[in-house]
Amino acid sequence: MNFGVQYYRAPFPDAKHWESDFKKIRESGFNTVQLWISWGWVEATPDRFVYDDYDRLVELAAKHRLGVVLSTIAEIQPNWIHRLVPGSEMVDNFGHKVVSSARGEHHFGITPGGCTDHPGVWERMARFIETTGRRYAGLDHLRGWDIWNELRWNVNADALVCFCPHTLAAYRCWLEKRFGSLEGLNEAWKRRYACWEDVMPGKLPDRPYTELMSFQHFLTCRADEHAHRRYGVMRAVDPVHLITAHGACPSALYSGDPGTYPVDRGNDWFLADALDGIGCSSFPQWFDVDDADFGLRIDMVKSAARGRKVWLSELQGGRAAVGFNTYGVVRAAQQQRWLWNGLGCGADTILFWCWRDEVFGRESAGFGISGRDGCAEERLAATRVTGELWERYAELFDHYVPDRAEVGLLFSPQSYYLGWAQEGSGDRIRDGLAGYGRALTRSSIPLLFVEEEHLDVLDGLKVLFLPRVLVTDPATEAALIRFVERGGTLVCESECGAFDSAGFYRYPEERFLARFGIVETGRRNLEAEAVDFQYNGRSYRLGVEQWMTPPEKEPEGQLCRTVSYGAGRVVYLGSYPGNACGRSWNPEFEALLRDIVTDSGVVPPVVVREPLPGKERFVYLKSGRSQGKSLLFVFFPPDVQEAEIAVGPELFPGNRARELFSGSETELAAGGDGRTMRLKPGRFQLAVYTDALV
């Protein structure tokens, strides 16, 4: 397992620190350093590549028994790019050429630079990647490549991009491949375009949805393809080492804003189709991310990876600092929870951002795991403990696989595109998905996020939730219908499938839910913040949001309907309780989801019996197997010193478990309703259990 820190963003740290820093990094339990190799720095003079600083750094890493992960930062372009490649500037949605400039936290080079749809820009970018790969592919201690950092391509564009002639031509080619011809596009879009040159992307939100949604989809596919091209260039010169990329967050959380489109940095599922792994950055203390939210992020990435490597590529090292603002401190116990949570979710590489406090621009005085926020020594002492434990049980952790999920959540990029087309943001769609994911994660139910064009995984699921899935196309609908016919439980919210992928609204009787006999009466104004939902003879008081859409043939005010179809069933919820619970925690929403899951035949591998969860107080579990052995990760709230859990039949078949931090053993108790364990925290208010004979 790669366990390391980001070290170098040229030209910082200064060379006088390198030797002593690498020595201390190794002594602190790490086995890897990550280095940024920036195109703008390496090729500051056209056609002259200078790697002297990187050569010295990789030598020092080898000296101190540290592996290296090399990040090719091709998106930081040389200052000369527009001079040597005329007409390469990006163009915004108002037709203005974008003026590139240095990034706020980066010392040299410019962004967004030249548009990669311009063949001259791509040719030079590819040559940088190839030259870097040839230079370092033979390193014995190379652990892999991070081929694209946070999938950035439009930083400093200061507006919506790109509308340059090269991108518009690529967009029209993409449309022609999708629709076959201009006539096919006109038929699908209900337009009368006379020639391809007339087909333009939408300009701003709250205009006709069709062109807005299609251009967003194109930009997602464009980013996916760009990552695949980077991969291809590197793979041609390095046929051996892992090649991954990572986003600033999982793509399912990237909902856009008035200056960027949702999912415009690529779709993790399609990215992983060609890469060896996928990852994301996480800064939990900065953004107030708790155990459930953190686990949710890694589960999203793991779901997209589909068996490939999962990298937690930028985990917060020290206190966040942005400009002249600081955001608390990062304590050792808090940080250790992130490490073990990441491992429990299936991450196989964890890299902190970063070793020293930053010294340039807006990130000055922040983020260093060895930084000066008063907690560095306790953090490094803790990483030493974890690093030693990971080395001691390397075989156990290296082969760990989390328990298989039988519960899925559908991620619909098309619904994000629709949300942005109207509101300049896909936040409502994102928050609905996260609301369900958080509720299920708090209940320690293994989850699989299902992307709308990767539906082959439905065969392994028993339950699929569709939070705010407003857009569906015929292929998706056919797969969902088959899922129910085969015995699955489909859980839908208000106006599920109300729009097609061209952005056209469909009346309730025209939607795929009508196939199951579920037809909405139409949007109704909210009269209260919470409403009683009746499910399977039980009542749940759930929050509602935006509107209600009661189903036909139900009593007045009833917003829930369950219908059988084939061997399965559909549960319909006529509002957006996932969004409402995300805004204001509701234990009855979590109870409803648990009941739907268990009623569908899902047996969670572990269930917390006590203490009962509260808003901020819940015991969080992750479990799985490694070479025939059990692994259980337990995260206790600060004030909880004991918990009781029910254990499924697959874990701890010998009925004894050993906690790895303390070495203490626990015997499982058998009863009429199954086996139970009483658990206590080990180090850092968490515990890691495996079979007693390990």
mmCIF file of C-alpha atoms in Angstrom, residues 342-637:
data_model
loop_
_atom_site.group_PDB
_atom_site.id
_atom_site.type_symbol
_atom_site.label_atom_id
_atom_site.label_comp_id
_atom_site.label_asym_id
_atom_site.label_seq_id
_atom_site.Cartn_x
_atom_site.Cartn_y
_atom_site.Cartn_z
ATOM 1 C CA GLY A 342 -10.270 5.311 3.564
ATOM 2 C CA LEU A 343 -8.715 1.883 4.005
ATOM 3 C CA GLY A 344 -12.009 0.392 5.227
ATOM 4 C CA CYS A 345 -13.777 1.749 2.128
ATOM 5 C CA GLY A 346 -11.210 0.162 -0.173
ATOM 6 C CA ALA A 347 -8.535 2.798 -0.886
ATOM 7 C CA ASP A 348 -5.155 1.250 -1.651
ATOM 8 C CA THR A 349 -3.105 4.465 -1.913
ATOM 9 C CA ILE A 350 -3.297 7.370 0.532
ATOM 10 C CA LEU A 351 -1.280 10.536 -0.124
ATOM 11 C CA PHE A 352 -1.438 13.606 2.110
ATOM 12 C CA TRP A 353 -1.425 17.163 0.855
ATOM 13 C CA CYS A 354 1.213 18.014 1.891
ATOM 14 C CA TRP A 355 4.460 17.718 3.923
ATOM 15 C CA ARG A 356 5.469 21.324 4.649
ATOM 16 C CA ASP A 357 3.232 24.355 4.987
ATOM 17 C CA GLU A 358 2.797 26.067 1.626
ATOM 18 C CA VAL A 359 4.748 29.287 1.012
ATOM 19 C CA PHE A 360 3.196 30.694 -2.130
ATOM 20 C CA GLY A 361 -0.024 32.621 -2.659
ATOM 21 C CA ARG A 362 -3.402 31.858 -1.175
ATOM 22 C CA GLU A 363 -2.349 28.572 0.457
ATOM 23 C CA SER A 364 0.582 30.114 2.380
ATOM 24 C CA ALA A 365 1.028 28.860 5.958
ATOM 25 C CA GLY A 366 -1.360 25.963 5.502
ATOM 26 C CA PHE A 367 -1.877 22.265 4.804
ATOM 27 C CA GLY A 368 1.484 20.865 5.971
ATOM 28 C CA ILE A 369 1.198 17.653 7.981
ATOM 29 C CA SER A 370 4.478 18.797 9.539
ATOM 30 C CA GLY A 371 3.217 22.395 9.532
ATOM 31 C CA ARG A 372 3.101 24.981 12.292
ATOM 32 C CA ASP A 373 -0.423 24.699 13.636
ATOM 33 C CA GLY A 374 0.749 23.236 16.935
ATOM 34 C CA CYS A 375 -0.229 19.622 16.199
ATOM 35 C CA ALA A 376 2.504 18.395 13.852
ATOM 36 C CA GLU A 377 4.359 16.214 16.352
ATOM 37 C CA GLU A 378 1.230 14.382 17.495
ATOM 38 C CA ARG A 379 0.168 13.869 13.862
ATOM 39 C CA LEU A 380 3.532 12.408 12.851
ATOM 40 C CA ALA A 381 3.668 10.203 15.921
ATOM 41 C CA ALA A 382 0.258 8.855 14.904
ATOM 42 C CA THR A 383 1.264 8.235 11.290
ATOM 43 C CA ARG A 384 4.260 6.320 12.600
ATOM 44 C CA VAL A 385 1.925 4.031 14.556
ATOM 45 C CA THR A 386 -0.318 3.467 11.545
ATOM 46 C CA GLY A 387 2.574 3.073 9.120
ATOM 47 C CA GLU A 388 4.156 0.406 11.308
ATOM 48 C CA LEU A 389 0.838 -1.415 11.662
ATOM 49 C CA TRP A 390 0.270 -1.345 7.900
ATOM 50 C CA GLU A 391 3.762 -2.753 7.318
ATOM 51 C CA ARG A 392 3.306 -5.465 9.951
ATOM 52 C CA TYR A 393 -0.017 -6.590 8.442
ATOM 53 C CA ALA A 394 0.786 -5.702 4.837
ATOM 54 C CA GLU A 395 -0.604 -8.950 3.414
ATOM 55 C CA LEU A 396 -3.849 -8.527 5.323
ATOM 56 C CA PHE A 397 -4.449 -4.943 4.227
ATOM 57 C CA ASP A 398 -3.109 -5.273 0.684
ATOM 58 C CA HIS A 399 -5.653 -7.986 -0.130
ATOM 59 C CA TYR A 400 -8.604 -6.458 1.716
ATOM 60 C CA VAL A 401 -11.890 -6.237 -0.202
ATOM 61 C CA PRO A 402 -14.905 -4.467 1.362
ATOM 62 C CA ASP A 403 -18.125 -6.429 1.659
ATOM 63 C CA ARG A 404 -20.122 -6.608 -1.554
ATOM 64 C CA ALA A 405 -22.985 -4.170 -1.775
ATOM 65 C CA GLU A 406 -26.520 -5.265 -2.626
ATOM 66 C CA VAL A 407 -27.903 -1.748 -2.344
ATOM 67 C CA GLY A 408 -27.375 0.808 -5.099
ATOM 68 C CA LEU A 409 -27.844 4.544 -5.653
ATOM 69 C CA LEU A 410 -28.276 5.799 -9.206
ATOM 70 C CA PHE A 411 -26.039 8.691 -10.278
ATOM 71 C CA SER A 412 -27.647 10.505 -13.222
ATOM 72 C CA PRO A 413 -25.358 13.093 -14.871
ATOM 73 C CA GLN A 414 -28.219 13.963 -17.230
ATOM 74 C CA SER A 415 -30.253 15.105 -14.233
ATOM 75 C CA TYR A 416 -27.340 17.320 -13.146
ATOM 76 C CA TYR A 417 -27.244 18.835 -16.647
ATOM 77 C CA LEU A 418 -30.959 19.573 -16.441
ATOM 78 C CA GLY A 419 -30.587 21.186 -13.013
ATOM 79 C CA TRP A 420 -27.775 23.415 -14.259
ATOM 80 C CA ALA A 421 -29.690 24.310 -17.441
ATOM 81 C CA GLN A 422 -32.421 25.820 -15.300
ATOM 82 C CA GLU A 423 -30.689 27.062 -12.168
ATOM 83 C CA GLY A 424 -26.992 27.399 -13.024
ATOM 84 C CA SER A 425 -26.299 24.617 -10.520
ATOM 85 C CA GLY A 426 -26.949 20.911 -10.117
ATOM 86 C CA ASP A 427 -26.857 21.232 -6.330
ATOM 87 C CA ARG A 428 -30.407 19.985 -5.771
ATOM 88 C CA ILE A 429 -29.658 16.798 -7.669
ATOM 89 C CA ARG A 430 -26.301 16.285 -5.918
ATOM 90 C CA ASP A 431 -27.768 16.922 -2.476
ATOM 91 C CA GLY A 432 -30.585 14.451 -3.060
ATOM 92 C CA LEU A 433 -28.105 11.718 -3.962
ATOM 93 C CA ALA A 434 -25.879 12.599 -1.006
ATOM 94 C CA GLY A 435 -28.876 12.636 1.359
ATOM 95 C CA TYR A 436 -29.696 9.007 0.629
ATOM 96 C CA GLY A 437 -26.044 8.005 0.574
ATOM 97 C CA ARG A 438 -25.386 9.609 3.925
ATOM 98 C CA ALA A 439 -28.428 7.984 5.557
ATOM 99 C CA LEU A 440 -27.465 4.510 4.344
ATOM 100 C CA THR A 441 -23.804 5.025 5.253
ATOM 101 C CA ARG A 442 -24.713 6.076 8.795
ATOM 102 C CA SER A 443 -26.543 2.741 9.040
ATOM 103 C CA SER A 444 -23.357 0.928 7.852
ATOM 104 C CA ILE A 445 -25.160 -0.577 4.844
ATOM 105 C CA PRO A 446 -22.678 -1.347 2.041
ATOM 106 C CA LEU A 447 -23.400 0.859 -0.986
ATOM 107 C CA LEU A 448 -22.723 0.808 -4.691
ATOM 108 C CA PHE A 449 -23.164 4.000 -6.709
ATOM 109 C CA VAL A 450 -24.483 3.123 -10.155
ATOM 110 C CA GLU A 451 -23.829 5.450 -13.089
ATOM 111 C CA GLU A 452 -26.684 5.687 -15.580
ATOM 112 C CA GLU A 453 -24.630 4.298 -18.499
ATOM 113 C CA HIS A 454 -22.928 1.529 -16.502
ATOM 114 C CA LEU A 455 -25.965 -0.540 -15.580
ATOM 115 C CA ASP A 456 -24.458 -4.017 -15.924
ATOM 116 C CA VAL A 457 -23.933 -3.976 -12.134
ATOM 117 C CA LEU A 458 -27.690 -4.091 -11.520
ATOM 118 C CA ASP A 459 -27.587 -7.891 -11.715
ATOM 119 C CA GLY A 460 -25.830 -7.989 -8.339
ATOM 120 C CA LEU A 461 -28.225 -5.641 -6.528
ATOM 121 C CA LYS A 462 -31.455 -6.187 -4.629
ATOM 122 C CA VAL A 463 -32.371 -2.524 -4.055
ATOM 123 C CA LEU A 464 -31.788 0.541 -6.212
ATOM 124 C CA PHE A 465 -32.612 4.065 -5.019
ATOM 125 C CA LEU A 466 -33.215 6.811 -7.614
ATOM 126 C CA PRO A 467 -32.788 10.117 -5.727
ATOM 127 C CA ARG A 468 -33.978 13.054 -7.874
ATOM 128 C CA VAL A 469 -33.479 11.164 -11.114
ATOM 129 C CA LEU A 470 -35.428 13.620 -13.245
ATOM 130 C CA VAL A 471 -33.984 12.531 -16.603
ATOM 131 C CA THR A 472 -34.127 9.031 -18.073
ATOM 132 C CA ASP A 473 -33.624 7.717 -21.597
ATOM 133 C CA PRO A 474 -35.049 4.532 -23.157
ATOM 134 C CA ALA A 475 -31.947 2.416 -22.497
ATOM 135 C CA THR A 476 -31.910 3.346 -18.799
ATOM 136 C CA GLU A 477 -35.648 2.770 -18.468
ATOM 137 C CA ALA A 478 -35.417 -0.664 -20.096
ATOM 138 C CA ALA A 479 -32.639 -1.669 -17.681
ATOM 139 C CA LEU A 480 -34.644 -0.456 -14.672
ATOM 140 C CA ILE A 481 -37.740 -2.332 -15.786
ATOM 141 C CA ARG A 482 -35.709 -5.542 -16.194
ATOM 142 C CA PHE A 483 -34.227 -4.980 -12.730
ATOM 143 C CA VAL A 484 -37.706 -4.947 -11.188
ATOM 144 C CA GLU A 485 -38.950 -7.864 -13.289
ATOM 145 C CA ARG A 486 -36.049 -10.011 -12.034
ATOM 146 C CA GLY A 487 -36.929 -9.290 -8.393
ATOM 147 C CA GLY A 488 -35.301 -5.976 -7.531
ATOM 148 C CA THR A 489 -36.776 -3.181 -5.424
ATOM 149 C CA LEU A 490 -36.755 0.209 -7.172
ATOM 150 C CA VAL A 491 -37.235 3.290 -4.963
ATOM 151 C CA CYS A 492 -38.205 6.465 -6.854
ATOM 152 C CA GLU A 493 -38.906 10.045 -5.881
ATOM 153 C CA SER A 494 -41.114 12.777 -7.313
ATOM 154 C CA GLU A 495 -41.053 13.314 -11.094
ATOM 155 C CA CYS A 496 -38.692 10.422 -11.717
ATOM 156 C CA GLY A 497 -38.071 10.361 -15.470
ATOM 157 C CA ALA A 498 -40.155 13.481 -16.047
ATOM 158 C CA PHE A 499 -37.676 14.693 -18.688
ATOM 159 C CA ASP A 500 -35.877 12.995 -21.534
ATOM 160 C CA SER A 501 -32.193 13.559 -22.335
ATOM 161 C CA ALA A 502 -33.102 16.320 -24.807
ATOM 162 C CA GLY A 503 -34.714 18.232 -21.922
ATOM 163 C CA PHE A 504 -38.346 17.740 -22.956
ATOM 164 C CA TYR A 505 -40.971 17.342 -20.237
ATOM 165 C CA ARG A 506 -43.159 14.266 -20.282
ATOM 166 C CA TYR A 507 -46.633 14.079 -18.795
ATOM 167 C CA PRO A 508 -47.016 11.618 -15.903
ATOM 168 C CA GLU A 509 -48.792 8.999 -18.003
ATOM 169 C CA GLU A 510 -45.906 9.101 -20.539
ATOM 170 C CA ARG A 511 -43.164 8.237 -18.052
ATOM 171 C CA PHE A 512 -41.683 4.809 -17.466
ATOM 172 C CA LEU A 513 -43.213 4.646 -13.963
ATOM 173 C CA ALA A 514 -46.623 4.406 -15.640
ATOM 174 C CA ARG A 515 -45.504 0.928 -16.764
ATOM 175 C CA PHE A 516 -45.746 -0.056 -13.096
ATOM 176 C CA GLY A 517 -49.090 1.669 -12.584
ATOM 177 C CA ILE A 518 -47.609 4.734 -10.865
ATOM 178 C CA VAL A 519 -48.942 7.995 -12.294
ATOM 179 C CA GLU A 520 -48.539 11.298 -10.461
ATOM 180 C CA THR A 521 -51.408 13.763 -10.161
ATOM 181 C CA GLY A 522 -49.083 16.764 -10.648
ATOM 182 C CA ARG A 523 -47.099 19.215 -8.544
ATOM 183 C CA ARG A 524 -48.744 20.400 -5.325
ATOM 184 C CA ASN A 525 -47.502 23.181 -3.075
ATOM 185 C CA LEU A 526 -46.037 22.201 0.273
ATOM 186 C CA GLU A 527 -48.313 22.832 3.208
ATOM 187 C CA ALA A 528 -45.912 21.599 5.903
ATOM 188 C CA GLU A 529 -42.224 20.810 6.311
ATOM 189 C CA ALA A 530 -42.959 17.171 7.180
ATOM 190 C CA VAL A 531 -45.600 14.669 6.107
ATOM 191 C CA ASP A 532 -46.539 11.129 7.170
ATOM 192 C CA PHE A 533 -45.478 8.474 4.642
ATOM 193 C CA GLN A 534 -47.111 5.045 4.909
ATOM 194 C CA TYR A 535 -44.940 2.093 3.929
ATOM 195 C CA ASN A 536 -45.670 -1.600 4.526
ATOM 196 C CA GLY A 537 -48.115 -0.881 7.321
ATOM 197 C CA ARG A 538 -45.769 1.509 9.102
ATOM 198 C CA SER A 539 -45.827 5.316 9.305
ATOM 199 C CA TYR A 540 -42.780 7.582 8.970
ATOM 200 C CA ARG A 541 -42.731 11.326 9.504
ATOM 201 C CA LEU A 542 -40.473 12.590 6.701
ATOM 202 C CA GLY A 543 -39.354 16.020 5.642
ATOM 203 C CA VAL A 544 -40.450 17.198 2.200
ATOM 204 C CA GLU A 545 -38.916 19.731 -0.156
ATOM 205 C CA GLN A 546 -39.843 21.838 -3.191
ATOM 206 C CA TRP A 547 -43.251 20.232 -3.899
ATOM 207 C CA MET A 548 -45.377 17.129 -3.474
ATOM 208 C CA THR A 549 -46.658 14.910 -6.282
ATOM 209 C CA PRO A 550 -49.262 12.497 -4.867
ATOM 210 C CA PRO A 551 -49.777 9.299 -6.862
ATOM 211 C CA GLU A 552 -53.161 8.623 -8.425
ATOM 212 C CA LYS A 553 -55.472 6.075 -6.769
ATOM 213 C CA GLU A 554 -54.139 6.845 -3.285
ATOM 214 C CA PRO A 555 -56.010 8.500 -0.388
ATOM 215 C CA GLU A 556 -55.757 12.281 -0.101
ATOM 216 C CA GLY A 557 -52.352 13.309 1.245
ATOM 217 C CA GLN A 558 -50.711 9.891 0.793
ATOM 218 C CA LEU A 559 -47.299 10.357 -0.830
ATOM 219 C CA CYS A 560 -46.025 6.780 -0.770
ATOM 220 C CA ARG A 561 -47.089 3.897 -2.947
ATOM 221 C CA THR A 562 -45.694 0.363 -3.271
ATOM 222 C CA VAL A 563 -46.579 -1.813 -6.248
ATOM 223 C CA SER A 564 -45.498 -5.319 -7.198
ATOM 224 C CA TYR A 565 -44.276 -5.953 -10.722
ATOM 225 C CA GLY A 566 -42.854 -9.192 -12.056
ATOM 226 C CA ALA A 567 -40.774 -10.708 -9.273
ATOM 227 C CA GLY A 568 -39.946 -7.277 -7.787
ATOM 228 C CA ARG A 569 -41.578 -4.076 -6.632
ATOM 229 C CA VAL A 570 -41.455 -0.299 -6.899
ATOM 230 C CA VAL A 571 -41.633 2.053 -3.923
ATOM 231 C CA TYR A 572 -42.659 5.575 -4.873
ATOM 232 C CA LEU A 573 -42.069 8.617 -2.613
ATOM 233 C CA GLY A 574 -43.911 11.726 -3.812
ATOM 234 C CA SER A 575 -41.458 14.439 -2.755
ATOM 235 C CA TYR A 576 -37.722 14.768 -2.001
ATOM 236 C CA PRO A 577 -37.129 13.418 1.532
ATOM 237 C CA GLY A 578 -33.447 12.832 0.756
ATOM 238 C CA ASN A 579 -32.880 16.555 0.302
ATOM 239 C CA ALA A 580 -34.967 17.337 3.360
ATOM 240 C CA CYS A 581 -32.977 14.920 5.553
ATOM 241 C CA GLY A 582 -29.727 16.359 4.251
ATOM 242 C CA ARG A 583 -30.891 19.774 5.371
ATOM 243 C CA SER A 584 -32.269 18.624 8.741
ATOM 244 C CA TRP A 585 -31.396 15.161 10.075
ATOM 245 C CA ASN A 586 -34.387 12.851 10.413
ATOM 246 C CA PRO A 587 -34.042 9.439 12.128
ATOM 247 C CA GLU A 588 -37.329 8.289 10.603
ATOM 248 C CA PHE A 589 -35.931 8.739 7.098
ATOM 249 C CA GLU A 590 -32.991 6.525 8.022
ATOM 250 C CA ALA A 591 -35.401 4.004 9.546
ATOM 251 C CA LEU A 592 -37.493 3.943 6.355
ATOM 252 C CA LEU A 593 -34.437 3.227 4.213
ATOM 253 C CA ARG A 594 -33.298 0.451 6.559
ATOM 254 C CA ASP A 595 -36.765 -1.110 6.465
ATOM 255 C CA ILE A 596 -36.927 -0.983 2.664
ATOM 256 C CA VAL A 597 -33.491 -2.594 2.472
ATOM 257 C CA THR A 598 -34.205 -5.417 4.910
ATOM 258 C CA ASP A 599 -37.700 -6.017 3.471
ATOM 259 C CA SER A 600 -35.955 -6.560 0.129
ATOM 260 C CA GLY A 601 -33.903 -9.446 1.473
ATOM 261 C CA VAL A 602 -30.647 -7.601 2.171
ATOM 262 C CA VAL A 603 -28.812 -8.783 5.293
ATOM 263 C CA PRO A 604 -26.180 -6.167 6.278
ATOM 264 C CA PRO A 605 -22.906 -7.803 7.396
ATOM 265 C CA VAL A 606 -22.871 -5.794 10.641
ATOM 266 C CA VAL A 607 -25.568 -3.782 12.418
ATOM 267 C CA VAL A 608 -25.160 -1.453 15.400
ATOM 268 C CA ARG A 609 -27.519 -2.417 18.198
ATOM 269 C CA GLU A 610 -26.377 0.147 20.730
ATOM 270 C CA PRO A 611 -25.927 2.983 21.206
ATOM 271 C CA LEU A 612 -28.785 4.211 19.033
ATOM 272 C CA PRO A 613 -27.642 6.822 16.501
ATOM 273 C CA GLY A 614 -28.132 10.533 17.019
ATOM 274 C CA LYS A 615 -27.656 13.512 14.766
ATOM 275 C CA GLU A 616 -23.927 13.865 15.398
ATOM 276 C CA ARG A 617 -23.410 10.679 17.405
ATOM 277 C CA PHE A 618 -23.297 7.368 15.600
ATOM 278 C CA VAL A 619 -21.041 4.321 15.513
ATOM 279 C CA TYR A 620 -19.863 3.770 11.950
ATOM 280 C CA LEU A 621 -18.731 0.386 10.624
ATOM 281 C CA LYS A 622 -16.945 -0.957 7.553
ATOM 282 C CA SER A 623 -16.205 -4.630 7.015
ATOM 283 C CA GLY A 624 -14.799 -7.034 4.459
ATOM 284 C CA ARG A 625 -12.496 -9.956 3.801
ATOM 285 C CA SER A 626 -8.814 -10.513 3.069
ATOM 286 C CA GLN A 627 -7.490 -13.900 1.944
ATOM 287 C CA GLY A 628 -10.189 -15.710 3.901
ATOM 288 C CA LYS A 629 -9.857 -13.526 6.985
ATOM 289 C CA SER A 630 -12.358 -11.018 8.348
ATOM 290 C CA LEU A 631 -11.702 -7.314 8.840
ATOM 291 C CA LEU A 632 -13.951 -4.939 10.734
ATOM 292 C CA PHE A 633 -13.306 -1.193 11.109
ATOM 293 C CA VAL A 634 -15.207 0.552 13.919
ATOM 294 C CA PHE A 635 -15.389 4.329 14.378
ATOM 295 C CA PHE A 636 -16.685 5.490 17.755
ATOM 296 C CA PRO A 637 -18.066 8.946 18.559
#
